[in-house]
PDB file of C-alpha atoms in Angstrom:
ATOM      1  CA  MET A   8      65.813 119.704-109.970  1.00 47.00           C
ATOM      2  CA  GLU A   9      64.329 116.225-109.635  1.00 54.00           C
ATOM      3  CA  ARG A  10      61.382 115.859-107.264  1.00 79.00           C
ATOM      4  CA  LYS A  11      61.830 112.238-106.289  1.00 90.00           C
ATOM      5  CA  PRO A  12      62.783 111.173-102.776  1.00 94.00           C
ATOM      6  CA  SER A  13      66.475 110.512-102.277  1.00 93.00           C
ATOM      7  CA  ILE A  14      68.887 109.811 -99.472  1.00 94.00           C
ATOM      8  CA  LEU A  15      71.417 112.411 -98.395  1.00 91.00           C
ATOM      9  CA  ILE A  16      74.289 110.871 -96.473  1.00 92.00           C
ATOM     10  CA  HIS A  17      75.300 113.376 -93.817  1.00 91.00           C
ATOM     11  CA  LYS A  18      78.916 113.103 -92.739  1.00 90.00           C
ATOM     12  CA  GLY A  19      78.843 114.043 -89.086  1.00 88.00           C
ATOM     13  CA  HIS A  20      77.466 113.024 -85.715  1.00 88.00           C
ATOM     14  CA  PRO A  21      73.769 112.005 -85.728  1.00 86.00           C
ATOM     15  CA  ASP A  22      72.956 114.537 -82.985  1.00 88.00           C
ATOM     16  CA  LYS A  23      73.790 117.327 -85.428  1.00 89.00           C
ATOM     17  CA  VAL A  24      71.119 116.326 -87.970  1.00 89.00           C
ATOM     18  CA  LYS A  25      67.503 116.975 -87.016  1.00 94.00           C
ATOM     19  CA  THR A  26      64.337 116.219 -88.943  1.00 96.00           C
ATOM     20  CA  GLN A  27      63.276 119.513 -90.526  1.00 96.00           C
ATOM     21  CA  VAL A  28      61.828 121.372 -93.470  1.00 96.00           C
ATOM     22  CA  ALA A  29      64.510 123.200 -95.440  1.00 93.00           C
ATOM     23  CA  PRO A  30      65.175 124.511 -98.943  1.00 93.00           C
ATOM     24  CA  LEU A  31      65.771 121.724-101.434  1.00 90.00           C
ATOM     25  CA  PHE A  32      69.322 121.640-102.753  1.00 87.00           C
ATOM     26  CA  HIS A  33      71.424 119.427-105.013  1.00 85.00           C
ATOM     27  CA  PHE A  34      73.801 117.109-103.206  1.00 85.00           C
ATOM     28  CA  ASP A  35      76.379 114.512-104.134  1.00 83.00           C
ATOM     29  CA  ASN A  36      77.105 111.721-101.662  1.00 82.00           C
ATOM     30  CA  VAL A  37      80.490 110.788-103.126  1.00 79.00           C
ATOM     31  CA  GLU A  38      82.442 112.023-100.083  1.00 82.00           C
ATOM     32  CA  THR A  39      80.436 109.938 -97.635  1.00 83.00           C
ATOM     33  CA  TYR A  40      81.440 106.348 -98.275  1.00 82.00           C
ATOM     34  CA  MET A  41      81.696 104.223 -95.171  1.00 80.00           C
ATOM     35  CA  GLU A  42      85.428 103.590 -95.020  1.00 78.00           C
ATOM     36  CA  ILE A  43      86.612 100.459 -93.220  1.00 76.00           C
ATOM     37  CA  PRO A  44      90.349  99.633 -93.124  1.00 68.00           C
ATOM     38  CA  PHE A  45      90.910  96.537 -95.263  1.00 69.00           C
ATOM     39  CA  GLU A  46      92.528  94.458 -92.506  1.00 71.00           C
ATOM     40  CA  PHE A  47      89.589  95.211 -90.211  1.00 73.00           C
ATOM     41  CA  TYR A  48      87.064  94.603 -93.003  1.00 70.00           C
ATOM     42  CA  LEU A  49      88.406  91.072 -93.518  1.00 74.00           C
ATOM     43  CA  GLU A  50      87.594  90.223 -89.892  1.00 79.00           C
ATOM     44  CA  LEU A  51      84.016  91.537 -89.987  1.00 83.00           C
ATOM     45  CA  PRO A  52      81.079  89.111 -89.830  1.00 88.00           C
ATOM     46  CA  GLU A  53      79.309  88.645 -93.171  1.00 92.00           C
ATOM     47  CA  GLU A  54      76.292  90.746 -92.166  1.00 93.00           C
ATOM     48  CA  GLU A  55      78.570  93.681 -91.244  1.00 91.00           C
ATOM     49  CA  LYS A  56      80.293  93.434 -94.626  1.00 91.00           C
ATOM     50  CA  ALA A  57      76.875  93.328 -96.334  1.00 94.00           C
ATOM     51  CA  PHE A  58      75.769  96.447 -94.435  1.00 93.00           C
ATOM     52  CA  VAL A  59      78.863  98.422 -95.466  1.00 92.00           C
ATOM     53  CA  GLU A  60      78.608  97.165 -99.061  1.00 93.00           C
ATOM     54  CA  GLY A  61      74.899  97.999 -99.283  1.00 95.00           C
ATOM     55  CA  PHE A  62      75.454 101.470 -97.863  1.00 93.00           C
ATOM     56  CA  ASN A  63      78.311 102.213-100.261  1.00 94.00           C
ATOM     57  CA  LYS A  64      76.511 100.710-103.268  1.00 95.00           C
ATOM     58  CA  TYR A  65      73.654 103.162-102.666  1.00 95.00           C
ATOM     59  CA  ILE A  66      76.183 106.012-102.853  1.00 93.00           C
ATOM     60  CA  ASP A  67      77.494 104.534-106.122  1.00 93.00           C
ATOM     61  CA  GLY A  68      73.958 104.581-107.549  1.00 93.00           C
ATOM     62  CA  ASP A  69      73.745 100.784-107.637  1.00 96.00           C
ATOM     63  CA  ILE A  70      70.256 100.519-106.110  1.00 95.00           C
ATOM     64  CA  LYS A  71      69.799  96.849-107.049  1.00 95.00           C
ATOM     65  CA  GLY A  72      73.153  95.911-105.504  1.00 96.00           C
ATOM     66  CA  SER A  73      72.424  98.072-102.465  1.00 96.00           C
ATOM     67  CA  ARG A  74      69.092  96.350-101.836  1.00 96.00           C
ATOM     68  CA  ARG A  75      70.654  92.910-102.263  1.00 96.00           C
ATOM     69  CA  GLU A  76      73.408  93.601 -99.723  1.00 96.00           C
ATOM     70  CA  LEU A  77      71.187  95.418 -97.219  1.00 97.00           C
ATOM     71  CA  ALA A  78      68.656  92.561 -97.356  1.00 96.00           C
ATOM     72  CA  LYS A  79      71.409  90.167 -96.240  1.00 96.00           C
ATOM     73  CA  ALA A  80      72.058  92.279 -93.146  1.00 95.00           C
ATOM     74  CA  ALA A  81      68.546  93.566 -92.366  1.00 95.00           C
ATOM     75  CA  THR A  82      67.585  90.787 -89.954  1.00 93.00           C
ATOM     76  CA  LYS A  83      70.693  91.243 -87.808  1.00 94.00           C
ATOM     77  CA  ILE A  84      71.627  94.922 -88.004  1.00 94.00           C
ATOM     78  CA  PRO A  85      69.056  97.655 -87.213  1.00 95.00           C
ATOM     79  CA  GLU A  86      70.897 100.248 -89.323  1.00 94.00           C
ATOM     80  CA  ALA A  87      70.850  97.891 -92.312  1.00 95.00           C
ATOM     81  CA  LYS A  88      67.118  97.310 -91.858  1.00 96.00           C
ATOM     82  CA  TYR A  89      66.518 101.068 -91.684  1.00 96.00           C
ATOM     83  CA  MET A  90      68.688 101.791 -94.728  1.00 95.00           C
ATOM     84  CA  PHE A  91      66.956  98.915 -96.593  1.00 97.00           C
ATOM     85  CA  GLY A  92      63.625 100.550 -95.732  1.00 96.00           C
ATOM     86  CA  LEU A  93      64.827 103.946 -96.995  1.00 97.00           C
ATOM     87  CA  VAL A  94      66.087 102.465-100.268  1.00 97.00           C
ATOM     88  CA  ASN A  95      62.804 100.597-100.777  1.00 96.00           C
ATOM     89  CA  PHE A  96      60.859 103.805-100.115  1.00 96.00           C
ATOM     90  CA  VAL A  97      62.986 105.810-102.554  1.00 95.00           C
ATOM     91  CA  ILE A  98      62.292 103.323-105.372  1.00 95.00           C
ATOM     92  CA  GLY A  99      58.560 103.244-104.598  1.00 94.00           C
ATOM     93  CA  LYS A 100      58.204  99.926-102.766  1.00 94.00           C
ATOM     94  CA  ARG A 101      55.983 101.319-100.001  1.00 92.00           C
ATOM     95  CA  ARG A 102      54.189  98.103 -99.095  1.00 93.00           C
ATOM     96  CA  GLU A 103      57.505  96.280 -98.749  1.00 93.00           C
ATOM     97  CA  THR A 104      58.786  99.166 -96.621  1.00 95.00           C
ATOM     98  CA  GLN A 105      55.700  99.025 -94.378  1.00 94.00           C
ATOM     99  CA  LEU A 106      56.181  95.303 -93.754  1.00 93.00           C
ATOM    100  CA  LEU A 107      59.896  95.719 -93.134  1.00 92.00           C
ATOM    101  CA  MET A 108      59.505  98.604 -90.683  1.00 93.00           C
ATOM    102  CA  SER A 109      56.487  97.246 -88.779  1.00 90.00           C
ATOM    103  CA  ASP A 110      58.589  95.869 -85.909  1.00 88.00           C
ATOM    104  CA  PHE A 111      61.564  98.206 -86.217  1.00 92.00           C
ATOM    105  CA  LYS A 112      63.533  99.088 -83.084  1.00 90.00           C
ATOM    106  CA  PRO A 113      65.981 101.961 -83.599  1.00 90.00           C
ATOM    107  CA  GLU A 114      69.585 101.378 -82.625  1.00 90.00           C
ATOM    108  CA  TRP A 115      72.159 103.650 -84.186  1.00 92.00           C
ATOM    109  CA  LYS A 116      75.465 102.260 -82.891  1.00 91.00           C
ATOM    110  CA  ARG A 117      76.978 101.891 -86.370  1.00 89.00           C
ATOM    111  CA  PHE A 118      75.823 105.282 -87.644  1.00 89.00           C
ATOM    112  CA  ILE A 119      77.302 106.863 -84.521  1.00 85.00           C
ATOM    113  CA  GLN A 120      80.589 104.972 -84.911  1.00 85.00           C
ATOM    114  CA  THR A 121      80.967 105.816 -88.607  1.00 85.00           C
ATOM    115  CA  TRP A 122      79.457 109.321 -88.483  1.00 89.00           C
ATOM    116  CA  ARG A 123      77.405 108.576 -91.599  1.00 89.00           C
ATOM    117  CA  VAL A 124      73.736 109.465 -91.214  1.00 92.00           C
ATOM    118  CA  PRO A 125      71.218 108.659 -93.951  1.00 94.00           C
ATOM    119  CA  VAL A 126      68.713 111.514 -94.289  1.00 95.00           C
ATOM    120  CA  LEU A 127      65.630 110.861 -96.393  1.00 96.00           C
ATOM    121  CA  VAL A 128      64.928 113.915 -98.552  1.00 96.00           C
ATOM    122  CA  VAL A 129      61.319 114.139 -99.739  1.00 96.00           C
ATOM    123  CA  PRO A 130      60.620 117.219-101.892  1.00 95.00           C
ATOM    124  CA  PHE A 131      57.437 119.241-101.414  1.00 95.00           C
ATOM    125  CA  SER A 132      55.071 119.334-104.382  1.00 91.00           C
ATOM    126  CA  LEU A 133      56.265 122.815-105.409  1.00 86.00           C
ATOM    127  CA  GLY A 134      59.869 121.592-105.366  1.00 79.00           C
ATOM    128  CA  ASP A 135      61.366 124.548-103.515  1.00 89.00           C
ATOM    129  CA  LYS A 136      61.484 122.888-100.092  1.00 95.00           C
ATOM    130  CA  ALA A 137      61.830 119.369 -98.801  1.00 95.00           C
ATOM    131  CA  LEU A 138      61.247 117.341 -95.695  1.00 97.00           C
ATOM    132  CA  PHE A 139      64.629 116.155 -94.417  1.00 96.00           C
ATOM    133  CA  VAL A 140      64.012 113.034 -92.316  1.00 97.00           C
ATOM    134  CA  SER A 141      66.837 112.153 -89.940  1.00 95.00           C
ATOM    135  CA  ILE A 142      67.249 109.349 -87.407  1.00 94.00           C
ATOM    136  CA  ASP A 143      65.889 111.347 -84.491  1.00 93.00           C
ATOM    137  CA  GLU A 144      62.562 110.577 -82.803  1.00 90.00           C
ATOM    138  CA  LYS A 145      60.573 112.917 -85.070  1.00 95.00           C
ATOM    139  CA  GLY A 146      62.314 111.394 -88.057  1.00 95.00           C
ATOM    140  CA  LEU A 147      61.083 107.898 -87.342  1.00 94.00           C
ATOM    141  CA  GLN A 148      57.528 109.197 -86.950  1.00 95.00           C
ATOM    142  CA  ALA A 149      57.909 111.183 -90.175  1.00 97.00           C
ATOM    143  CA  PHE A 150      59.155 108.091 -92.003  1.00 96.00           C
ATOM    144  CA  TYR A 151      56.190 106.034 -90.774  1.00 95.00           C
ATOM    145  CA  TYR A 152      53.782 108.766 -91.950  1.00 96.00           C
ATOM    146  CA  LEU A 153      55.453 108.893 -95.371  1.00 97.00           C
ATOM    147  CA  VAL A 154      55.298 105.114 -95.712  1.00 95.00           C
ATOM    148  CA  GLU A 155      51.558 105.315 -94.907  1.00 94.00           C
ATOM    149  CA  GLY A 156      51.211 107.594 -97.928  1.00 94.00           C
ATOM    150  CA  LYS A 157      51.101 111.053 -96.365  1.00 96.00           C
ATOM    151  CA  THR A 158      52.677 113.887 -98.339  1.00 95.00           C
ATOM    152  CA  PRO A 159      55.777 115.638 -96.993  1.00 96.00           C
ATOM    153  CA  GLU A 160      53.657 118.760 -96.465  1.00 96.00           C
ATOM    154  CA  GLU A 161      51.168 116.769 -94.348  1.00 97.00           C
ATOM    155  CA  VAL A 162      53.984 115.202 -92.340  1.00 97.00           C
ATOM    156  CA  ALA A 163      55.581 118.598 -91.677  1.00 96.00           C
ATOM    157  CA  PHE A 164      52.226 119.915 -90.449  1.00 96.00           C
ATOM    158  CA  LEU A 165      51.530 116.869 -88.241  1.00 96.00           C
ATOM    159  CA  LEU A 166      54.966 117.101 -86.610  1.00 96.00           C
ATOM    160  CA  GLY A 167      54.958 120.876 -86.245  1.00 95.00           C
ATOM    161  CA  LEU A 168      57.932 121.401 -88.525  1.00 93.00           C
TER     162      LEU A 168
END
Protein backbone atom coordinates (compact mmCIF):
# COMPACT_ATOMS: atom_id res chain seq x y z
CA MET A 1 0.00 0.00 0.00
CA GLU A 2 1.26 3.47 -0.88
CA ARG A 3 2.38 5.65 2.02
CA LYS A 4 1.71 9.05 0.52
CA PRO A 5 -0.98 11.37 1.85
CA SER A 6 -4.26 11.22 -0.03
CA ILE A 7 -7.78 12.52 0.28
CA LEU A 8 -10.65 10.20 1.12
CA ILE A 9 -13.99 11.67 0.14
CA HIS A 10 -16.49 10.56 2.77
CA LYS A 11 -20.05 10.38 1.52
CA GLY A 12 -22.11 11.33 4.54
CA HIS A 13 -22.81 14.14 6.97
CA PRO A 14 -19.69 15.94 8.29
CA ASP A 15 -20.73 15.31 11.91
CA LYS A 16 -20.23 11.59 11.33
CA VAL A 17 -16.53 11.91 10.42
CA LYS A 18 -14.13 12.74 13.24
CA THR A 19 -10.38 13.27 13.13
CA GLN A 20 -8.84 10.02 14.36
CA VAL A 21 -6.11 7.43 14.09
CA ALA A 22 -7.34 4.27 12.37
CA PRO A 23 -6.00 1.33 10.36
CA LEU A 24 -4.90 2.35 6.88
CA PHE A 25 -7.08 0.89 4.15
CA HIS A 26 -7.40 1.15 0.37
CA PHE A 27 -10.22 3.35 -0.84
CA ASP A 28 -11.65 4.44 -4.16
CA ASN A 29 -13.45 7.78 -4.34
CA VAL A 30 -15.35 7.01 -7.55
CA GLU A 31 -18.76 6.91 -5.81
CA THR A 32 -18.34 10.34 -4.25
CA TYR A 33 -18.57 12.80 -7.11
CA MET A 34 -20.39 16.00 -6.27
CA GLU A 35 -23.50 15.65 -8.39
CA ILE A 36 -25.29 18.84 -9.45
CA PRO A 37 -28.36 18.63 -11.71
CA PHE A 38 -27.42 20.08 -15.10
CA GLU A 39 -30.16 22.73 -15.16
CA PHE A 40 -29.08 23.93 -11.71
CA TYR A 41 -25.39 23.76 -12.65
CA LEU A 42 -25.97 26.15 -15.57
CA GLU A 43 -27.29 28.79 -13.15
CA LEU A 44 -24.37 28.56 -10.71
CA PRO A 45 -21.88 31.42 -10.41
CA GLU A 46 -18.51 30.69 -12.03
CA GLU A 47 -16.73 30.16 -8.70
CA GLU A 48 -19.32 27.54 -7.66
CA LYS A 49 -18.82 25.71 -10.95
CA ALA A 50 -15.04 25.86 -10.44
CA PHE A 51 -15.40 24.42 -6.93
CA VAL A 52 -17.50 21.47 -8.14
CA GLU A 53 -15.18 20.90 -11.11
CA GLY A 54 -12.06 21.04 -8.94
CA PHE A 55 -13.55 18.64 -6.41
CA ASN A 56 -14.60 16.15 -9.08
CA LYS A 57 -11.32 16.45 -11.01
CA TYR A 58 -9.47 15.40 -7.85
CA ILE A 59 -11.64 12.26 -7.73
CA ASP A 60 -10.78 11.63 -11.40
CA GLY A 61 -7.07 11.81 -10.55
CA ASP A 62 -6.59 15.03 -12.53
CA ILE A 63 -4.56 16.86 -9.87
CA LYS A 64 -3.41 19.63 -12.24
CA GLY A 65 -6.98 20.29 -13.39
CA SER A 66 -8.23 20.10 -9.81
CA ARG A 67 -5.73 22.70 -8.62
CA ARG A 68 -6.55 25.00 -11.53
CA GLU A 69 -10.29 24.91 -10.83
CA LEU A 70 -9.99 25.14 -7.04
CA ALA A 71 -7.64 28.13 -7.38
CA LYS A 72 -10.38 29.97 -9.30
CA ALA A 73 -12.79 29.49 -6.40
CA ALA A 74 -10.42 29.67 -3.41
CA THR A 75 -10.80 33.40 -2.77
CA LYS A 76 -14.60 33.24 -2.65
CA ILE A 77 -15.51 29.81 -1.29
CA PRO A 78 -14.01 28.53 2.01
CA GLU A 79 -14.52 24.88 1.03
CA ALA A 80 -12.64 25.46 -2.23
CA LYS A 81 -9.78 27.12 -0.34
CA TYR A 82 -9.63 24.19 2.08
CA MET A 83 -9.76 21.58 -0.69
CA PHE A 84 -7.09 23.57 -2.61
CA GLY A 85 -4.94 23.45 0.53
CA LEU A 86 -5.44 19.68 0.88
CA VAL A 87 -4.54 19.05 -2.77
CA ASN A 88 -1.42 21.23 -2.45
CA PHE A 89 -0.41 19.33 0.69
CA VAL A 90 -0.92 15.95 -0.96
CA ILE A 91 1.40 16.88 -3.85
CA GLY A 92 4.05 18.27 -1.48
CA LYS A 93 3.53 22.03 -1.83
CA ARG A 94 3.71 22.73 1.91
CA ARG A 95 4.89 26.33 1.71
CA GLU A 96 2.09 27.18 -0.70
CA THR A 97 -0.36 25.43 1.63
CA GLN A 98 0.93 27.40 4.64
CA LEU A 99 0.43 30.71 2.83
CA LEU A 100 -3.01 29.70 1.59
CA MET A 101 -4.25 28.53 4.99
CA SER A 102 -2.75 31.35 7.08
CA ASP A 103 -6.00 33.33 7.23
CA PHE A 104 -8.44 30.45 6.76
CA LYS A 105 -11.88 30.69 8.36
CA PRO A 106 -13.80 27.40 8.31
CA GLU A 107 -17.28 27.43 6.84
CA TRP A 108 -18.67 24.12 5.69
CA LYS A 109 -22.03 25.06 4.15
CA ARG A 110 -21.30 23.34 0.83
CA PHE A 111 -19.85 20.17 2.37
CA ILE A 112 -22.93 19.94 4.58
CA GLN A 113 -25.30 20.51 1.64
CA THR A 114 -23.58 17.95 -0.60
CA TRP A 115 -22.64 15.44 2.11
CA ARG A 116 -19.15 15.12 0.64
CA VAL A 117 -16.40 15.49 3.23
CA PRO A 118 -12.73 15.51 2.22
CA VAL A 119 -10.67 13.59 4.79
CA LEU A 120 -6.90 13.93 4.57
CA VAL A 121 -5.31 10.51 5.09
CA VAL A 122 -1.68 10.68 6.23
CA PRO A 123 -0.10 7.25 6.77
CA PHE A 124 2.12 6.58 9.79
CA SER A 125 5.73 5.70 9.02
CA LEU A 126 5.09 1.98 9.58
CA GLY A 127 2.18 2.11 7.13
CA ASP A 128 -0.29 0.11 9.21
CA LYS A 129 -2.20 3.10 10.58
CA ALA A 130 -2.98 6.59 9.40
CA LEU A 131 -4.11 9.92 10.72
CA PHE A 132 -7.54 10.66 9.24
CA VAL A 133 -8.01 14.44 9.31
CA SER A 134 -11.61 15.59 9.02
CA ILE A 135 -13.19 19.05 9.03
CA ASP A 136 -13.84 19.09 12.76
CA GLU A 137 -12.00 21.39 15.18
CA LYS A 138 -9.24 18.85 15.90
CA GLY A 139 -8.90 18.28 12.18
CA LEU A 140 -8.05 21.87 11.42
CA GLN A 141 -5.43 21.87 14.18
CA ALA A 142 -4.06 18.57 12.86
CA PHE A 143 -3.85 20.00 9.34
CA TYR A 144 -1.96 23.07 10.57
CA TYR A 145 0.50 20.83 12.45
CA LEU A 146 1.04 18.67 9.36
CA VAL A 147 1.61 21.74 7.19
CA GLU A 148 4.23 22.90 9.73
CA GLY A 149 6.06 19.64 9.08
CA LYS A 150 5.04 17.49 12.04
CA THR A 151 4.66 13.77 11.42
CA PRO A 152 1.24 12.14 11.70
CA GLU A 153 2.48 10.30 14.80
CA GLU A 154 3.47 13.61 16.43
CA VAL A 155 0.13 15.16 15.53
CA ALA A 156 -1.79 12.21 16.98
CA PHE A 157 0.20 12.54 20.21
CA LEU A 158 -0.27 16.33 20.43
CA LEU A 159 -4.03 16.03 19.92
CA GLY A 160 -4.48 13.02 22.19
CA LEU A 161 -5.69 10.74 19.42
